[in-house]
């Protein structure tokens, strides 16, 4: 296979607080001819996610930090344009972790074939039918141990993972699902389009003040995407044996200094509560079960979704920052 | 059975911060003749425990608050002096929850027969072989899921529950057991008499500074009796999939205002950590397993213990306050 050029986004300085455009640069890289067993993919969509903010810091975590002066990675979906591997042929749809570039190239093992679901757009294999959906599903099931009849609270419920978690909770038998979001429009979407039983705008008043009224039954399962004030307020109203799946804490990702935690952790003891953090990669054994359920639900027309798409790799940083600021509804994507 | 009088300790005002002797009073109560199916017990020891501080507040919890002007309850061991029940005869050794009095009386169902272990003093059925031991055992096993080879950290390791948890962890196969305590004498006891691998005095320097050096392998299981700075420091050094059993948080029991929590809860997500609070009463299904193991370990001479005993019901409040201030080593008891 011949050479080609790939346009890519790199991190050039580590943000202090909110990232700014100057922390990134766009480069054009010459891709060599494919070695044996390799694949070249033209990305159609790349995923921009809150966890990426953590990778911009120089802190070892479950994923290593982005290296300065190297192209950032992340979820992407696209089609094979060249292959020297017998695992993939031209035109195959694949997902992979080599985001933030238009053309991705590497060993075949770095790419996963998509088991297409009739009627689903490509982008959904990054979202509801992909990593986002898996994250919502394992958080509710393997991490929080959702049982039919449980009441469920989801923070950041209009976001990518949150909007999946709210719907999945209902489909898994929750008796009541309540969500938080950061605008009146999102709140209306949650109780309308997404079918949640109640929702509130966390910017209207302190979460701690609003929560008891929207879920007077108390919370059995809390799916936390926000942390901070949301986690503290949730602990207040969690029922005996309540379980929180801590997926992320976007409220703190851009903080320059660590903020103190909830002042009510003693309730973990008195109410027998569990806080369990997780990252989806450690629950791969649950992925096949998820894929089957998600396919069934989608095919039966029981899932809705929204996407917030910016057009063009040159707007990828803008799309990321907009998502961090809560500008997105549903999955945030960059269309290449 | 004839009438008798019982001397009892009552709570008369709710402490703000540290309790003072004026919050309590001693009364003499006339006990009526036994009704059918009742038992009268002369208490030999009553238990004074950190959780009782919580019951002095007017806050609904897993146990209701002590009522003002009524006799306080709590663990006690003693012998039957009169019985109209065919379940108990005079001289039987029983444990029960009617502490803070010299004579206890009530329906037979309120008392539990002691399955005596040869060589064990009566007081041990409140401590290592009783509720204290159960609390340590279920926290390590059912709550934290201790596995052979795990490293274990115990805070308040020279206290009643802590000194049991440290020893049980070792007997359950921990690869390393480390404890904290509040004096040089206690630290020496922990690494000497109690056989811990390392121990530190949390008053010498911030826990966060001391902990990495005493357990460079990181912590797989954290048994928390203290909360506050200890919990925060433990989260820092917990290993992937680490589990904390939150038994209590004596550091905050006398605080007049809630203190902020750990500033590093984001690590729950990145390291996949679990914080699980518990109270022993919800793990009764594990008690028979505990009783069998504890009997075996004690009989084989594999357990040591200390008790801090004040003599006389009139010194019960003193004994309680001394325990809250860390004056005890091992189980704190009042000898009647």
PDB file of N, CA and C in Angstrom, chain B residues 34-41 80 82-89 92-98 104-114:
ATOM      1  N   UNK B  34     -40.934 -10.551  88.452  1.00  0.00           N
ATOM      2  CA  UNK B  34     -40.875 -11.054  87.074  1.00  0.00           C
ATOM      3  C   UNK B  34     -42.247 -11.501  86.600  1.00  0.00           C
ATOM      4  N   UNK B  35     -42.629 -11.086  85.423  1.00  0.00           N
ATOM      5  CA  UNK B  35     -43.814 -11.626  84.760  1.00  0.00           C
ATOM      6  C   UNK B  35     -43.434 -12.990  84.166  1.00  0.00           C
ATOM      7  N   UNK B  36     -44.402 -13.769  83.747  1.00  0.00           N
ATOM      8  CA  UNK B  36     -44.072 -15.070  83.144  1.00  0.00           C
ATOM      9  C   UNK B  36     -43.187 -14.892  81.902  1.00  0.00           C
ATOM     10  N   UNK B  37     -42.205 -15.781  81.749  1.00  0.00           N
ATOM     11  CA  UNK B  37     -41.337 -15.757  80.567  1.00  0.00           C
ATOM     12  C   UNK B  37     -40.251 -14.700  80.638  1.00  0.00           C
ATOM     13  N   UNK B  38     -40.011 -14.193  81.836  1.00  0.00           N
ATOM     14  CA  UNK B  38     -38.985 -13.143  81.955  1.00  0.00           C
ATOM     15  C   UNK B  38     -37.724 -13.651  82.669  1.00  0.00           C
ATOM     16  N   UNK B  39     -36.693 -12.803  82.577  1.00  0.00           N
ATOM     17  CA  UNK B  39     -35.398 -13.148  83.156  1.00  0.00           C
ATOM     18  C   UNK B  39     -34.846 -11.912  83.862  1.00  0.00           C
ATOM     19  N   UNK B  40     -34.173 -12.135  84.984  1.00  0.00           N
ATOM     20  CA  UNK B  40     -33.439 -11.042  85.645  1.00  0.00           C
ATOM     21  C   UNK B  40     -31.959 -11.422  85.653  1.00  0.00           C
ATOM     22  N   UNK B  41     -31.117 -10.463  85.237  1.00  0.00           N
ATOM     23  CA  UNK B  41     -29.690 -10.742  85.071  1.00  0.00           C
ATOM     24  C   UNK B  41     -28.873  -9.738  85.876  1.00  0.00           C
ATOM     25  N   UNK B  80     -27.821 -14.990  85.024  1.00  0.00           N
ATOM     26  CA  UNK B  80     -29.226 -15.002  85.409  1.00  0.00           C
ATOM     27  C   UNK B  80     -29.333 -15.192  86.917  1.00  0.00           C
ATOM     28  N   UNK B  82     -32.586 -14.732  88.298  1.00  0.00           N
ATOM     29  CA  UNK B  82     -33.963 -15.197  88.480  1.00  0.00           C
ATOM     30  C   UNK B  82     -34.571 -15.391  87.110  1.00  0.00           C
ATOM     31  N   UNK B  83     -35.453 -16.371  86.990  1.00  0.00           N
ATOM     32  CA  UNK B  83     -36.039 -16.647  85.685  1.00  0.00           C
ATOM     33  C   UNK B  83     -37.417 -17.248  85.842  1.00  0.00           C
ATOM     34  N   UNK B  84     -38.357 -16.788  85.070  1.00  0.00           N
ATOM     35  CA  UNK B  84     -39.661 -17.454  84.962  1.00  0.00           C
ATOM     36  C   UNK B  84     -39.805 -18.044  83.562  1.00  0.00           C
ATOM     37  N   UNK B  85     -38.680 -18.135  82.854  1.00  0.00           N
ATOM     38  CA  UNK B  85     -38.672 -18.693  81.495  1.00  0.00           C
ATOM     39  C   UNK B  85     -38.022 -20.069  81.530  1.00  0.00           C
ATOM     40  N   UNK B  86     -38.542 -20.998  80.740  1.00  0.00           N
ATOM     41  CA  UNK B  86     -37.879 -22.305  80.717  1.00  0.00           C
ATOM     42  C   UNK B  86     -36.641 -22.282  79.826  1.00  0.00           C
ATOM     43  N   UNK B  87     -36.333 -21.145  79.223  1.00  0.00           N
ATOM     44  CA  UNK B  87     -35.115 -21.061  78.413  1.00  0.00           C
ATOM     45  C   UNK B  87     -33.865 -20.794  79.241  1.00  0.00           C
ATOM     46  N   UNK B  88     -34.045 -20.253  80.438  1.00  0.00           N
ATOM     47  CA  UNK B  88     -32.882 -19.894  81.252  1.00  0.00           C
ATOM     48  C   UNK B  88     -33.065 -20.361  82.685  1.00  0.00           C
ATOM     49  N   UNK B  89     -31.967 -20.801  83.261  1.00  0.00           N
ATOM     50  CA  UNK B  89     -31.975 -21.139  84.677  1.00  0.00           C
ATOM     51  C   UNK B  89     -31.002 -20.252  85.427  1.00  0.00           C
ATOM     52  N   UNK B  92     -27.065 -19.084  84.613  1.00  0.00           N
ATOM     53  CA  UNK B  92     -26.713 -19.112  83.187  1.00  0.00           C
ATOM     54  C   UNK B  92     -25.996 -17.810  82.791  1.00  0.00           C
ATOM     55  N   UNK B  93     -24.966 -17.947  81.956  1.00  0.00           N
ATOM     56  CA  UNK B  93     -24.256 -16.773  81.446  1.00  0.00           C
ATOM     57  C   UNK B  93     -24.932 -16.285  80.164  1.00  0.00           C
ATOM     58  N   UNK B  94     -25.239 -14.994  80.123  1.00  0.00           N
ATOM     59  CA  UNK B  94     -25.949 -14.438  78.953  1.00  0.00           C
ATOM     60  C   UNK B  94     -25.309 -13.121  78.507  1.00  0.00           C
ATOM     61  N   UNK B  95     -25.460 -12.821  77.242  1.00  0.00           N
ATOM     62  CA  UNK B  95     -25.148 -11.480  76.732  1.00  0.00           C
ATOM     63  C   UNK B  95     -26.458 -10.841  76.272  1.00  0.00           C
ATOM     64  N   UNK B  96     -26.484  -9.521  76.272  1.00  0.00           N
ATOM     65  CA  UNK B  96     -27.720  -8.813  75.925  1.00  0.00           C
ATOM     66  C   UNK B  96     -27.415  -7.344  75.690  1.00  0.00           C
ATOM     67  N   UNK B  97     -28.433  -6.587  75.342  1.00  0.00           N
ATOM     68  CA  UNK B  97     -28.222  -5.181  74.975  1.00  0.00           C
ATOM     69  C   UNK B  97     -28.689  -4.199  76.041  1.00  0.00           C
ATOM     70  N   UNK B  98     -28.958  -4.715  77.248  1.00  0.00           N
ATOM     71  CA  UNK B  98     -29.478  -3.821  78.297  1.00  0.00           C
ATOM     72  C   UNK B  98     -28.354  -3.373  79.224  1.00  0.00           C
ATOM     73  N   UNK B 104     -30.522  -6.143  85.049  1.00  0.00           N
ATOM     74  CA  UNK B 104     -31.319  -6.001  83.826  1.00  0.00           C
ATOM     75  C   UNK B 104     -32.451  -7.011  83.874  1.00  0.00           C
ATOM     76  N   UNK B 105     -33.583  -6.628  83.361  1.00  0.00           N
ATOM     77  CA  UNK B 105     -34.752  -7.511  83.451  1.00  0.00           C
ATOM     78  C   UNK B 105     -35.614  -7.344  82.217  1.00  0.00           C
ATOM     79  N   UNK B 106     -36.122  -8.457  81.711  1.00  0.00           N
ATOM     80  CA  UNK B 106     -36.991  -8.364  80.545  1.00  0.00           C
ATOM     81  C   UNK B 106     -37.373  -9.737  80.045  1.00  0.00           C
ATOM     82  N   UNK B 107     -38.078  -9.773  78.906  1.00  0.00           N
ATOM     83  CA  UNK B 107     -38.474 -11.054  78.320  1.00  0.00           C
ATOM     84  C   UNK B 107     -37.256 -11.889  77.934  1.00  0.00           C
ATOM     85  N   UNK B 108     -37.395 -13.197  78.032  1.00  0.00           N
ATOM     86  CA  UNK B 108     -36.272 -14.098  77.764  1.00  0.00           C
ATOM     87  C   UNK B 108     -35.663 -13.850  76.393  1.00  0.00           C
ATOM     88  N   UNK B 109     -36.490 -13.409  75.419  1.00  0.00           N
ATOM     89  CA  UNK B 109     -35.995 -13.200  74.053  1.00  0.00           C
ATOM     90  C   UNK B 109     -34.940 -12.086  73.982  1.00  0.00           C
ATOM     91  N   UNK B 110     -34.885 -11.244  75.009  1.00  0.00           N
ATOM     92  CA  UNK B 110     -33.900 -10.161  74.999  1.00  0.00           C
ATOM     93  C   UNK B 110     -32.499 -10.629  75.387  1.00  0.00           C
ATOM     94  N   UNK B 111     -32.373 -11.884  75.792  1.00  0.00           N
ATOM     95  CA  UNK B 111     -31.083 -12.377  76.276  1.00  0.00           C
ATOM     96  C   UNK B 111     -30.616 -13.550  75.416  1.00  0.00           C
ATOM     97  N   UNK B 112     -29.311 -13.634  75.228  1.00  0.00           N
ATOM     98  CA  UNK B 112     -28.757 -14.730  74.423  1.00  0.00           C
ATOM     99  C   UNK B 112     -27.825 -15.572  75.282  1.00  0.00           C
ATOM    100  N   UNK B 113     -27.987 -16.888  75.245  1.00  0.00           N
ATOM    101  CA  UNK B 113     -27.080 -17.739  76.015  1.00  0.00           C
ATOM    102  C   UNK B 113     -25.670 -17.668  75.425  1.00  0.00           C
ATOM    103  N   UNK B 114     -24.668 -17.731  76.283  1.00  0.00           N
ATOM    104  CA  UNK B 114     -23.279 -17.737  75.825  1.00  0.00           C
ATOM    105  C   UNK B 114     -22.817 -19.179  75.641  1.00  0.00           C
TER     106      UNK B 114
END
